[in-house]
PDB file of C-alpha atoms (C1' of nucleotides) in Angstrom:
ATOM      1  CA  UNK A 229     -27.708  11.636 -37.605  1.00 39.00           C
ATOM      2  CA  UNK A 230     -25.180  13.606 -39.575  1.00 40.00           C
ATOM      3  CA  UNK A 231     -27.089  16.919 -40.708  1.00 39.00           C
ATOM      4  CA  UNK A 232     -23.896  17.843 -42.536  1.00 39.00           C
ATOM      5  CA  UNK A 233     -23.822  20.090 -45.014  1.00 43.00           C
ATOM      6  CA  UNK A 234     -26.142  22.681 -46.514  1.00 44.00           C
ATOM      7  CA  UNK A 235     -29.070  20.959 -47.247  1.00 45.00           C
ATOM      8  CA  UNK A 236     -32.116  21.032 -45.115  1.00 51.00           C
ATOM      9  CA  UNK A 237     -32.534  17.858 -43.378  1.00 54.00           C
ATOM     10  CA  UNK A 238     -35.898  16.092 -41.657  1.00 62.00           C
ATOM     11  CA  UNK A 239     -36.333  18.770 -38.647  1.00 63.00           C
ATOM     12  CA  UNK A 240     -37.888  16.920 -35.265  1.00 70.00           C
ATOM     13  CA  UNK A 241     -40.051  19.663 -35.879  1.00 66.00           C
ATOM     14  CA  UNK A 242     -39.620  21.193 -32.358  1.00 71.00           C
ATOM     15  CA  UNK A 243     -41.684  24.709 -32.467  1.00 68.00           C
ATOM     16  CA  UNK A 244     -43.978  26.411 -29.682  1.00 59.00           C
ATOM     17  CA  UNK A 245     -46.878  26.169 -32.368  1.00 50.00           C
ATOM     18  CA  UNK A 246     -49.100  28.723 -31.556  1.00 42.00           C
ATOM     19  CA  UNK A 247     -48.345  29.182 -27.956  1.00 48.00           C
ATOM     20  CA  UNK A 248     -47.521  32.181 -26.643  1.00 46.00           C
ATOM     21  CA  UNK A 249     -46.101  31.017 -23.535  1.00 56.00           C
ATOM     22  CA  UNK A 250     -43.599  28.620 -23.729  1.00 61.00           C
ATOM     23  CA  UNK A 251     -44.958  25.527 -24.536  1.00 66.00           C
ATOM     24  CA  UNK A 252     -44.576  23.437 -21.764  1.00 74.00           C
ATOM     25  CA  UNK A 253     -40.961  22.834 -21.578  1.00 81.00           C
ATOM     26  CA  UNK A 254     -40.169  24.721 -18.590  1.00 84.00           C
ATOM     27  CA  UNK A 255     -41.969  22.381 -16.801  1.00 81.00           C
ATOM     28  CA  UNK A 256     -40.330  19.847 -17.163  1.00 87.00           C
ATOM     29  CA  UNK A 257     -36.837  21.869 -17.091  1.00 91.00           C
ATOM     30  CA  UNK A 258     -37.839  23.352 -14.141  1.00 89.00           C
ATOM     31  CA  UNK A 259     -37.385  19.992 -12.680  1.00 89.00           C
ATOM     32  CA  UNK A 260     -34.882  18.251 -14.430  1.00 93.00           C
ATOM     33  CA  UNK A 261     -32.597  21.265 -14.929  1.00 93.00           C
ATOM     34  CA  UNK A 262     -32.028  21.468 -11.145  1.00 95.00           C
ATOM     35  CA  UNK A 263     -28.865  20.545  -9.703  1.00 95.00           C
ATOM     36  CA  UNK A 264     -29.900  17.560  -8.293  1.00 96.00           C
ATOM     37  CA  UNK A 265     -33.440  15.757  -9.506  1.00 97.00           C
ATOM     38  CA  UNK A 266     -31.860  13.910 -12.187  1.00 96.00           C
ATOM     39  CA  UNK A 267     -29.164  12.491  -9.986  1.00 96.00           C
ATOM     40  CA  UNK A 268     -31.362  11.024  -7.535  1.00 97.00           C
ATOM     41  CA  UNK A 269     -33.682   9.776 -10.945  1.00 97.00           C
ATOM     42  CA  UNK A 270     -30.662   7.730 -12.083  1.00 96.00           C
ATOM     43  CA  UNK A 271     -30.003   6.804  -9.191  1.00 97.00           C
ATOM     44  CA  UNK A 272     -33.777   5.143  -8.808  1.00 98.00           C
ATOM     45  CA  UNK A 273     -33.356   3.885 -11.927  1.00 97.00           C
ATOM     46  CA  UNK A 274     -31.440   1.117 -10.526  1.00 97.00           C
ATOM     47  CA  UNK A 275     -33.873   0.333  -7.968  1.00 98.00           C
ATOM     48  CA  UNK A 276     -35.820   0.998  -4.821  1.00 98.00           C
ATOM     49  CA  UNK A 277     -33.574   3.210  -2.195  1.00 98.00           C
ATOM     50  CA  UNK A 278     -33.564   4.024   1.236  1.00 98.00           C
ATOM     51  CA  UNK A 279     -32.620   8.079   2.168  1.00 98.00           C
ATOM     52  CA  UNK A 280     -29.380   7.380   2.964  1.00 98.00           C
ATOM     53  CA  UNK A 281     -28.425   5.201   0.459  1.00 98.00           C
ATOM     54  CA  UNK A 282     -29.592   7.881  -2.203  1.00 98.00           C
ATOM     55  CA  UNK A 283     -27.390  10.459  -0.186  1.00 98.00           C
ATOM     56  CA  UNK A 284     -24.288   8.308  -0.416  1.00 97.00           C
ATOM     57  CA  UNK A 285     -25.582   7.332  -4.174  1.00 96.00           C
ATOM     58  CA  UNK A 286     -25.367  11.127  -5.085  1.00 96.00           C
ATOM     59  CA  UNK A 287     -22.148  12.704  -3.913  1.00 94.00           C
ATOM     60  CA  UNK A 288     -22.287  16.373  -2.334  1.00 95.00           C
ATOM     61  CA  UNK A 289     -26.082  16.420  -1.957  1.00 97.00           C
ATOM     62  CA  UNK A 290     -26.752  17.642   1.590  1.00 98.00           C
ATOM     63  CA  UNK A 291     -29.328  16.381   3.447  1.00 98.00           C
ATOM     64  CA  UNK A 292     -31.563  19.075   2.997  1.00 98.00           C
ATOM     65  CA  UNK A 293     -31.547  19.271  -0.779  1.00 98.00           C
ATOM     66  CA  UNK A 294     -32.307  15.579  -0.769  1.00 98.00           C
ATOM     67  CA  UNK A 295     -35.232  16.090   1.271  1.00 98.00           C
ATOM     68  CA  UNK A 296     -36.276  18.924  -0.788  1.00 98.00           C
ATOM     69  CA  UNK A 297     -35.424  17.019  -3.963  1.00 98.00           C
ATOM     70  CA  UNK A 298     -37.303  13.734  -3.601  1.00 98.00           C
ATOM     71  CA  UNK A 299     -40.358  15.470  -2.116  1.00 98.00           C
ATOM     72  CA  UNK A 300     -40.558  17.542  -5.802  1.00 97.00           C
ATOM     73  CA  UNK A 301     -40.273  14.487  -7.055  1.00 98.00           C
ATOM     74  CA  UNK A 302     -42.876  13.199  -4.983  1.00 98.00           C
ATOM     75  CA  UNK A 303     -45.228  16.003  -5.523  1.00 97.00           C
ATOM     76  CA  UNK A 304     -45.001  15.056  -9.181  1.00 97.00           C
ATOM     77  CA  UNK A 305     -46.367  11.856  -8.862  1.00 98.00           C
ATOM     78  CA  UNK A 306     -42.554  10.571 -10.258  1.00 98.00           C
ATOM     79  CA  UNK A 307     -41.695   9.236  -7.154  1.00 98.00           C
ATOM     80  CA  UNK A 308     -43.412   6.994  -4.471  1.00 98.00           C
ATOM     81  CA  UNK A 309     -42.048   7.336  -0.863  1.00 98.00           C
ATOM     82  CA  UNK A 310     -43.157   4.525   1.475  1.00 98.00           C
ATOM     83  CA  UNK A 311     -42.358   4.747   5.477  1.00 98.00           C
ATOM     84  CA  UNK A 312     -41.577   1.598   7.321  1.00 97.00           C
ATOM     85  CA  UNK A 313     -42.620   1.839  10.927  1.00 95.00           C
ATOM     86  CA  UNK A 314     -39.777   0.586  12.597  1.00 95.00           C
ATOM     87  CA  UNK A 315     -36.849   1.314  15.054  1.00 94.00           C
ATOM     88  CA  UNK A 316     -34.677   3.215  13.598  1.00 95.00           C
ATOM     89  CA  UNK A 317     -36.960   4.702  10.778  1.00 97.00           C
ATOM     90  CA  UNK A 318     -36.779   3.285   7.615  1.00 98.00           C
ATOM     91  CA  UNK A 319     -37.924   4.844   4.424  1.00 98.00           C
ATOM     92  CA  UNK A 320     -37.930   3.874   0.589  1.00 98.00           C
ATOM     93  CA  UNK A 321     -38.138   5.327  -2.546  1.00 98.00           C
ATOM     94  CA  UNK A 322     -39.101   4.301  -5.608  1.00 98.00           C
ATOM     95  CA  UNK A 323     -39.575   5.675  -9.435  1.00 98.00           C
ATOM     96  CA  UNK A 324     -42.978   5.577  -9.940  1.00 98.00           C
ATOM     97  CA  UNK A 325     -44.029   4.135 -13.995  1.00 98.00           C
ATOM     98  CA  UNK A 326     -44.291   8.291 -15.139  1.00 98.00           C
ATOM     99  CA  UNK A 327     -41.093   8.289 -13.073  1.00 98.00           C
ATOM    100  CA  UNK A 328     -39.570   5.383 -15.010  1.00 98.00           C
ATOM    101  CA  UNK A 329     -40.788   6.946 -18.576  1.00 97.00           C
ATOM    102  CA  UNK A 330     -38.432   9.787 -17.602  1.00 97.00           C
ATOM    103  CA  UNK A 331     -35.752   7.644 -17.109  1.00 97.00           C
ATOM    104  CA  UNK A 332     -35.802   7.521 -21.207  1.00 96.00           C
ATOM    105  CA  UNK A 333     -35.718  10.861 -21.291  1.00 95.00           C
ATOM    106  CA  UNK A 334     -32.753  11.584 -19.117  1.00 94.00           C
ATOM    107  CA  UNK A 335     -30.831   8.311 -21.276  1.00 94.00           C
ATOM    108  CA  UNK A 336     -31.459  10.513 -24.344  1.00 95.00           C
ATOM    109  CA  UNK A 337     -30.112  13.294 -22.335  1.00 93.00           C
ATOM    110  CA  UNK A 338     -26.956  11.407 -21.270  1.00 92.00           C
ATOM    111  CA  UNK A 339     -26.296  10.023 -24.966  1.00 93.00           C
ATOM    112  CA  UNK A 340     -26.603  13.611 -26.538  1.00 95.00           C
ATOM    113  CA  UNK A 341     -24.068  14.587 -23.699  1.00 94.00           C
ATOM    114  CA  UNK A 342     -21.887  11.535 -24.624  1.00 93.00           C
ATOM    115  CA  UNK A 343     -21.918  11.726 -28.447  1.00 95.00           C
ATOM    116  CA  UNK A 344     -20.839  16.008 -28.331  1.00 95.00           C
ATOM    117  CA  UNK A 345     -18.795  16.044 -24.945  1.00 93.00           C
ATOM    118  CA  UNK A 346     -15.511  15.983 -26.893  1.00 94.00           C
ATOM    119  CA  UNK A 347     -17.146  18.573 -29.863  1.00 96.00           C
ATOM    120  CA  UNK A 348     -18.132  20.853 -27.116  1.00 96.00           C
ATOM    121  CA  UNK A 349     -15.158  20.634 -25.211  1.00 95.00           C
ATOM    122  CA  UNK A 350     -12.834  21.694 -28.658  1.00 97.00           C
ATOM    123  CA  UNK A 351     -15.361  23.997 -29.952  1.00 97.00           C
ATOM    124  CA  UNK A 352     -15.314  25.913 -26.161  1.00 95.00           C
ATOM    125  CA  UNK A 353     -11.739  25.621 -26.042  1.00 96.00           C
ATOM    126  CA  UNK A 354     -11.300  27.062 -29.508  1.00 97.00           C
ATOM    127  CA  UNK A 355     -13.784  29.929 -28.342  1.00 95.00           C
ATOM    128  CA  UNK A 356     -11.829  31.017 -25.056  1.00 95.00           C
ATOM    129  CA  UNK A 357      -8.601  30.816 -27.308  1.00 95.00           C
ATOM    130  CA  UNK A 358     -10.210  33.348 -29.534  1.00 95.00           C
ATOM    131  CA  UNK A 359     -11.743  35.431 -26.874  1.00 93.00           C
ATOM    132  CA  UNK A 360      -9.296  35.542 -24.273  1.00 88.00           C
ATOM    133  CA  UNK A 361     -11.047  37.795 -22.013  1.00 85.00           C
ATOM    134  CA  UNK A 362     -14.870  38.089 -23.388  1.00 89.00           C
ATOM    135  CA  UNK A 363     -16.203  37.494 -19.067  1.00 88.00           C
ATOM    136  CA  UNK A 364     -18.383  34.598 -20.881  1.00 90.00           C
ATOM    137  CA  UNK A 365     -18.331  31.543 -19.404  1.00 85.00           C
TER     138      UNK A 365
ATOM    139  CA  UNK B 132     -37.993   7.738 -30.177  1.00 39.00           C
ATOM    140  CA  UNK B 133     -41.300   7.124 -28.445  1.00 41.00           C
ATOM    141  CA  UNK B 134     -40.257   8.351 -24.802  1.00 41.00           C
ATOM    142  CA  UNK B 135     -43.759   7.261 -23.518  1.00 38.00           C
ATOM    143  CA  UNK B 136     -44.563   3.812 -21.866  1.00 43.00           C
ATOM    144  CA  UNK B 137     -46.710   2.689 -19.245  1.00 45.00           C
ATOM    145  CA  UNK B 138     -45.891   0.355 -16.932  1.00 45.00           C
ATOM    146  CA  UNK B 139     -42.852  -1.295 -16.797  1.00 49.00           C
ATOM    147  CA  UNK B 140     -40.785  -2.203 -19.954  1.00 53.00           C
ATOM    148  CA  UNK B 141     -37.260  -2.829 -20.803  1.00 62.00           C
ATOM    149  CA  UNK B 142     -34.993  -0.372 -18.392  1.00 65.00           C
ATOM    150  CA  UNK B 143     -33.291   2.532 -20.475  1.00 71.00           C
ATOM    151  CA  UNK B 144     -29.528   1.235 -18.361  1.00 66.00           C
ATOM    152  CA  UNK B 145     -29.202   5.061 -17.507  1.00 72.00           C
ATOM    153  CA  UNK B 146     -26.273   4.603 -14.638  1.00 68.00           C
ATOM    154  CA  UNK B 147     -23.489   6.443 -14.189  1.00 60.00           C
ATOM    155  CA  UNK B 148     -21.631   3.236 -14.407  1.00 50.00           C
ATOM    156  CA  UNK B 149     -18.172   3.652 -12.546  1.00 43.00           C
ATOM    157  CA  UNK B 150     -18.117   7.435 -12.600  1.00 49.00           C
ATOM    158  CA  UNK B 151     -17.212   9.220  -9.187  1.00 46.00           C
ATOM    159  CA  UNK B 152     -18.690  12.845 -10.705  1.00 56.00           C
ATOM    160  CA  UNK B 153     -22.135  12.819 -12.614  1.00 61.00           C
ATOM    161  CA  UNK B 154     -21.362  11.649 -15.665  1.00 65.00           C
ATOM    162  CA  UNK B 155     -21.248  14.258 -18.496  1.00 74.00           C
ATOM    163  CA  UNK B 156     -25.325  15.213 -17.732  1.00 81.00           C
ATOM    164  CA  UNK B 157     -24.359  18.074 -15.463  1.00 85.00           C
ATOM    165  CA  UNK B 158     -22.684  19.785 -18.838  1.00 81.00           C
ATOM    166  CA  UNK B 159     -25.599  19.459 -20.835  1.00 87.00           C
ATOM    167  CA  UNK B 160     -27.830  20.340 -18.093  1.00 91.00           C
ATOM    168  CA  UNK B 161     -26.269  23.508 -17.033  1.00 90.00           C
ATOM    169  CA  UNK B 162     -27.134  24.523 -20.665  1.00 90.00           C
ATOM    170  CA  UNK B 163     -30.330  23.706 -21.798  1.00 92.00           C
ATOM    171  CA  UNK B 164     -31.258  23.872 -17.595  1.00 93.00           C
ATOM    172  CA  UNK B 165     -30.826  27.507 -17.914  1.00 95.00           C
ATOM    173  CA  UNK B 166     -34.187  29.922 -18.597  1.00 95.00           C
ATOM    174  CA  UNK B 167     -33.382  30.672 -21.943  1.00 96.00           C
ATOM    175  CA  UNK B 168     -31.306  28.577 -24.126  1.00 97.00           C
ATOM    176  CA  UNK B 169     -33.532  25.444 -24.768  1.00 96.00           C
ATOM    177  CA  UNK B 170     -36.329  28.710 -26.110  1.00 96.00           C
ATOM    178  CA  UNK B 171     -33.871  30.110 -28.245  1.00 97.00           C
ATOM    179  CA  UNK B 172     -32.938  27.298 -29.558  1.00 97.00           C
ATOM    180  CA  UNK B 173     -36.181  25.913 -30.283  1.00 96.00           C
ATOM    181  CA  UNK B 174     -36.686  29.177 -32.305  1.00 97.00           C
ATOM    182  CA  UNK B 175     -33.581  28.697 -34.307  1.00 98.00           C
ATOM    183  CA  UNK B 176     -34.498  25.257 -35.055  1.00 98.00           C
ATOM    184  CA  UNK B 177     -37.066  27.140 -37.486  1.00 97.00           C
ATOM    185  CA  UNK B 178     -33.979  28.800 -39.615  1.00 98.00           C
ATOM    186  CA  UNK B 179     -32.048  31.831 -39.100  1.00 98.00           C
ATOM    187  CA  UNK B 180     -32.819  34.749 -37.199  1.00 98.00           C
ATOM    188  CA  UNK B 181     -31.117  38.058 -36.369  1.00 98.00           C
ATOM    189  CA  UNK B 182     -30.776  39.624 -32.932  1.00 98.00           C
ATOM    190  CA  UNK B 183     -34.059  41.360 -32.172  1.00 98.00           C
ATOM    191  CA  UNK B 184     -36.145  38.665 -34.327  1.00 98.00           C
ATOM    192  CA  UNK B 185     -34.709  36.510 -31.341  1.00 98.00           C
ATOM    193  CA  UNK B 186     -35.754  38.882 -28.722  1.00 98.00           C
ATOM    194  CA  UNK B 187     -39.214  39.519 -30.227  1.00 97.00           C
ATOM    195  CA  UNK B 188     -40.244  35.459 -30.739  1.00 96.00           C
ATOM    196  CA  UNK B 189     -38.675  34.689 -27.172  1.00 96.00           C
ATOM    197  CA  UNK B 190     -41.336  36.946 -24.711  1.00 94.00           C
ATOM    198  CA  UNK B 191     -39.776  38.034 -21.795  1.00 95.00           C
ATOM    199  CA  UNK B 192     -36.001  37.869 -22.915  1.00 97.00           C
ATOM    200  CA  UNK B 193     -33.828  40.908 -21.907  1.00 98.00           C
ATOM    201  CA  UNK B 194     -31.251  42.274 -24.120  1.00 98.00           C
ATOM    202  CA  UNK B 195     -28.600  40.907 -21.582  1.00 98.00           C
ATOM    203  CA  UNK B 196     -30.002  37.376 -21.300  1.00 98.00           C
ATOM    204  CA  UNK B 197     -30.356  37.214 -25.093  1.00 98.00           C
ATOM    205  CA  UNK B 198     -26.917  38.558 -25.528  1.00 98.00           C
ATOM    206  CA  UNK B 199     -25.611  36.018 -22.801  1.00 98.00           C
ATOM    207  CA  UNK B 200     -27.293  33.169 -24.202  1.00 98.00           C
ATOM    208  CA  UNK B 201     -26.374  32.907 -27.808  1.00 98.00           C
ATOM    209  CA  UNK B 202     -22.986  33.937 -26.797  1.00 98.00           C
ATOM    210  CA  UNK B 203     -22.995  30.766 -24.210  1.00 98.00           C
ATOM    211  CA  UNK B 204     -24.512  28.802 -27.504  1.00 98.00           C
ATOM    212  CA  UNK B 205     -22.113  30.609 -30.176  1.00 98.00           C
ATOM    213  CA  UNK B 206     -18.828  29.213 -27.103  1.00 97.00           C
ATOM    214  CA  UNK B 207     -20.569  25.989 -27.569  1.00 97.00           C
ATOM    215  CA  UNK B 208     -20.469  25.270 -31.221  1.00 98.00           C
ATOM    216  CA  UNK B 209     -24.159  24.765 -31.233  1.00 98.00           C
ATOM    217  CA  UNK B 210     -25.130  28.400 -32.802  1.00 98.00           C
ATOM    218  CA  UNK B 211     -22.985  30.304 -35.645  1.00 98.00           C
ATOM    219  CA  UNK B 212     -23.114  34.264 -35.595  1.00 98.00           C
ATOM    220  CA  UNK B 213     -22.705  35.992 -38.536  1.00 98.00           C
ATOM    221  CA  UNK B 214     -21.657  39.961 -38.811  1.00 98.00           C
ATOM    222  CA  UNK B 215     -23.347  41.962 -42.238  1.00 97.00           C
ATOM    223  CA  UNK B 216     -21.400  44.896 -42.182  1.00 95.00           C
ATOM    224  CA  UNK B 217     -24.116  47.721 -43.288  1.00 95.00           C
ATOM    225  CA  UNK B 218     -25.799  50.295 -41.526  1.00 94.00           C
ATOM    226  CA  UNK B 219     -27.656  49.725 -39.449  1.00 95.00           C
ATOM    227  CA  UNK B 220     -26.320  46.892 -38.247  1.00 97.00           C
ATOM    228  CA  UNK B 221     -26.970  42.743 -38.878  1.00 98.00           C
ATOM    229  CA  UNK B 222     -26.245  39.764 -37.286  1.00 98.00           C
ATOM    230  CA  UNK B 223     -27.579  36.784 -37.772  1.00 98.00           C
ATOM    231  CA  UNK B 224     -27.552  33.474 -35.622  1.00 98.00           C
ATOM    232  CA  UNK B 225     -28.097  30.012 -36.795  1.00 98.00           C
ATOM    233  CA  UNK B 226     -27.563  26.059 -35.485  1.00 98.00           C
ATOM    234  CA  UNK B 227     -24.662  24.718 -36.174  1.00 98.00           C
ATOM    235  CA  UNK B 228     -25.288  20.407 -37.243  1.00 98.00           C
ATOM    236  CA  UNK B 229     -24.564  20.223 -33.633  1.00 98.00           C
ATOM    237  CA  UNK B 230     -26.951  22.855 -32.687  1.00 98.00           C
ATOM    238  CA  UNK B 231     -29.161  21.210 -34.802  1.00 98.00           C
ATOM    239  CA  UNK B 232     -28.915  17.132 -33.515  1.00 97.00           C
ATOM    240  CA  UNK B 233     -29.705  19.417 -29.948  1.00 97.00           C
ATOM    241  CA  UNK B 234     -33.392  20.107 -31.621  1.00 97.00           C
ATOM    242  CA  UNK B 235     -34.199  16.269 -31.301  1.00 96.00           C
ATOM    243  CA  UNK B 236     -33.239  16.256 -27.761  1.00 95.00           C
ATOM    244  CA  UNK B 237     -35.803  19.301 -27.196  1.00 94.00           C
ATOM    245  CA  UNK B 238     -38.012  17.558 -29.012  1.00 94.00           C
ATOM    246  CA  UNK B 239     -38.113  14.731 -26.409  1.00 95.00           C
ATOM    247  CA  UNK B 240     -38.070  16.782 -24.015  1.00 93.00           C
ATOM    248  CA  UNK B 241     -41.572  18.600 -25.253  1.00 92.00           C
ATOM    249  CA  UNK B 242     -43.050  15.409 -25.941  1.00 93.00           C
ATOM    250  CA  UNK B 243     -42.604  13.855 -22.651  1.00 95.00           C
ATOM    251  CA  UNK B 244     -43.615  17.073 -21.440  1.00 93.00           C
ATOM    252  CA  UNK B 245     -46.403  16.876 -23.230  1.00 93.00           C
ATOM    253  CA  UNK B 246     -47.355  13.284 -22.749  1.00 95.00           C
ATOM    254  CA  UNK B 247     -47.380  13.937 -19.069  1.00 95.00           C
ATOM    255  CA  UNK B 248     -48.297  17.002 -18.163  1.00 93.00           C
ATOM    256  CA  UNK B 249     -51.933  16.490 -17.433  1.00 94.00           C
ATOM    257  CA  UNK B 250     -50.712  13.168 -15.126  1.00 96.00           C
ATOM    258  CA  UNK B 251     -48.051  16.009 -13.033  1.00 95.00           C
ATOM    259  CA  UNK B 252     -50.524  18.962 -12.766  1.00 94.00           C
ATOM    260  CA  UNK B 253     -52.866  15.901 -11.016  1.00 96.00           C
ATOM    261  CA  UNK B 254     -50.193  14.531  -8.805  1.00 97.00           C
ATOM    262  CA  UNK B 255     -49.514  18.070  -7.840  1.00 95.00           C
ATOM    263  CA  UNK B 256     -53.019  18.711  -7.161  1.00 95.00           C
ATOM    264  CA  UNK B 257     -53.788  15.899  -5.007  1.00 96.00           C
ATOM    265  CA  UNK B 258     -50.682  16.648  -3.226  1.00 95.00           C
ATOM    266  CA  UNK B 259     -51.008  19.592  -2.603  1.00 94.00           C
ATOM    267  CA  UNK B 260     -54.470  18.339  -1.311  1.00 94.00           C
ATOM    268  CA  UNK B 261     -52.718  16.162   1.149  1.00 94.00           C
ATOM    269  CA  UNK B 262     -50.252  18.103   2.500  1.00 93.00           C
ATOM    270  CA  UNK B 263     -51.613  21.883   2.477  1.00 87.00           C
ATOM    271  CA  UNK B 264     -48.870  23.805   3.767  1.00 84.00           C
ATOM    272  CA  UNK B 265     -46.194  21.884   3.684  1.00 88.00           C
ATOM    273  CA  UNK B 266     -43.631  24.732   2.338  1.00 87.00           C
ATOM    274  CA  UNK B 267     -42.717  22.358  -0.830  1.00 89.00           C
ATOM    275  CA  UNK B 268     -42.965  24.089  -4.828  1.00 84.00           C
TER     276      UNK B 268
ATOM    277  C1'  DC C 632     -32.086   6.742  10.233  1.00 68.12           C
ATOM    278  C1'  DA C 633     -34.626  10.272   8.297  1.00 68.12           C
ATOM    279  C1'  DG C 634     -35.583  14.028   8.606  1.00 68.12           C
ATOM    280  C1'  DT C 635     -36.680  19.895  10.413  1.00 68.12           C
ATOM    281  C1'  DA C 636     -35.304  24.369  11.409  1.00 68.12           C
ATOM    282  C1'  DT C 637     -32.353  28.457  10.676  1.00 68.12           C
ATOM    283  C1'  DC C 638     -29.204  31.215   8.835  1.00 68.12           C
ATOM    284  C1'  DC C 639     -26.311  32.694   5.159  1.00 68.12           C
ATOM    285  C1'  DT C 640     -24.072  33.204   0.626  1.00 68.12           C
ATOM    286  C1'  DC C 641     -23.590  33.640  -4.065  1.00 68.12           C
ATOM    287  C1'  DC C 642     -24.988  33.742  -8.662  1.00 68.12           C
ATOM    288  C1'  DA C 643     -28.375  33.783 -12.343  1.00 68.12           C
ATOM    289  C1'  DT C 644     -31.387  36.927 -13.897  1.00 68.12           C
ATOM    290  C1'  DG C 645     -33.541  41.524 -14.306  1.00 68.12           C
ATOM    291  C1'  DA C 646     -33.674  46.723 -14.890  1.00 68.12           C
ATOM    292  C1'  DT C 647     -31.810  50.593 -16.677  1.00 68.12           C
ATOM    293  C1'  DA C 648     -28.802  53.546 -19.133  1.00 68.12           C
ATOM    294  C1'  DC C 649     -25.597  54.286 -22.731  1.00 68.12           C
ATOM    295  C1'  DT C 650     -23.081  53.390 -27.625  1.00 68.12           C
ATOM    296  C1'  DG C 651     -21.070  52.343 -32.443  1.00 68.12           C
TER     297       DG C 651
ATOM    298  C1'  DC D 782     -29.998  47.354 -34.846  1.00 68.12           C
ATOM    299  C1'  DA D 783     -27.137  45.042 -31.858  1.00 68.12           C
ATOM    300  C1'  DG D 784     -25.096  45.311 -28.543  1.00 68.12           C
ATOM    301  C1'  DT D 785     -22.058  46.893 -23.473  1.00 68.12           C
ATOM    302  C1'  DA D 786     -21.816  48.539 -18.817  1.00 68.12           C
ATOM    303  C1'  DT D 787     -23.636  48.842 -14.084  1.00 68.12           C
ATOM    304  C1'  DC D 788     -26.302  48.056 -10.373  1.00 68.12           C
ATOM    305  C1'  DA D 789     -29.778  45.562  -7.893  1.00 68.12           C
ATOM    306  C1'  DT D 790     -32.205  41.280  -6.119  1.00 68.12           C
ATOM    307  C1'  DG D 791     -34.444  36.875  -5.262  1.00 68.12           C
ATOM    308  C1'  DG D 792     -34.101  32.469  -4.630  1.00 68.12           C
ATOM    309  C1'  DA D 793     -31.543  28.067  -5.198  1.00 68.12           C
ATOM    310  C1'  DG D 794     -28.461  25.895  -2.776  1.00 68.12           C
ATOM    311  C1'  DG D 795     -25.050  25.149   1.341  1.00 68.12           C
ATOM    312  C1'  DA D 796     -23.716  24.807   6.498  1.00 68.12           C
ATOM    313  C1'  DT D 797     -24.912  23.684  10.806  1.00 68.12           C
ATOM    314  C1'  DA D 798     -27.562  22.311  14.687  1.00 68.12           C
ATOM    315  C1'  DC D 799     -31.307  19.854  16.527  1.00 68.12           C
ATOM    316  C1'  DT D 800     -35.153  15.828  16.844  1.00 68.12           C
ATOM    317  C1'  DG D 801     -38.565  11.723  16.839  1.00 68.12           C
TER     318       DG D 801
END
DNA sequence: CAGTATCCTCCATGATACTG
DNA sequence: CAGTATCATGGAGGATACTG
């Protein structure tokens, strides 16, 4: 995928088109870029989950964000949450197929992240160097 | 890149495999997660722009986000920023080749967005249906 | 175990004014 | 035009305690 020099390469295309909004992105970011939805996706990804297991799956996630994150999820029809009846309680999640599509998504995500880690890292590092003081971070 | 199946298929392996910390998806996310950069990006994908073509094709921007932003992308190595010394003043920002393999990211992004936004706005719906004050957005 | 219910804090964003 | 400098604020997220 190396765009290299000058030349214009084959663009993905990737424009609003005649929206005025913002197409519909912010949807979907609005879910995915919180701190914690696509933890407890990849997390699913590897199978059905009971509450605490996804707690203990996703470091630092307090109860309460958990709860507020799988029931988004939920609400989204990406996630199915099925109670078990039973002494103590016992509850399971699991990725529903729209939540498994995503699961693509966020492995594109992770690959990007993967492949430009190190190029970010330099090019941020370089940055500060140059602008000691600049307050951006 | 066809991000959209139904039904089960052959699992994307998106695991954090033996990290402790998230991977490297927080870094990415805490970038294009924010409210602006993923828009501002998607309008550089169509070439270069300067300052206040930026502001105009991204509604809603403030000076100080805009300025923030492409800063955050310029630290990044994803946007360039080039100074025309003239009265008055230009400066003009375009994607770097890393700025620019970002685009196809978006671009998944948008089309899973796409693909299933009609299938979330339901889910929502009949949620919302269900549980009709239940304090969850 | 699987949650609710409160309270609180901080930071991303916004609004406004000023400048080279 | 292309910014900086301040000040203000709302809401995402955290801490803690309690419950069926």
């Amino acid at each position: 995928m190396s765009v290299g020099h000058t030349g214009v390469t084959t663009e993905p295309v990737v424009s609003c088109g005649d929206e005025h909004e913002d197409c519909g992105i912010r949807e979907v970011l609005d879910r995915i870029g919180d701190k914690w939805s696509v933890l407890v996706v990849v997390e699913l990804a590897q199978g059905v989950r009971r509450f605490r297991q996804l707690q203990r799956a996703v470091p630092g996630i307090s109860q309460r964000m958990l709860t507020l994150t799988v029931r988004r999820l939920e609400r989204d029809g990406l996630v199915t949450r099925t109670v078990h009846p039973m002494v103590p309680p016992q509850v399971e999640y699991e990725l529903t197929a729209m939540g498994h599509s995503l699961t693509y998504l966020v492995k594109a995500l992770t690959d990007w992240s993967a492949e430009h880690r190190d190029a970010i890292a330099q090019a941020r590092q370089e940055w500060d160097a140059a602008y000691p003081d600049s307050g951006i971070r």
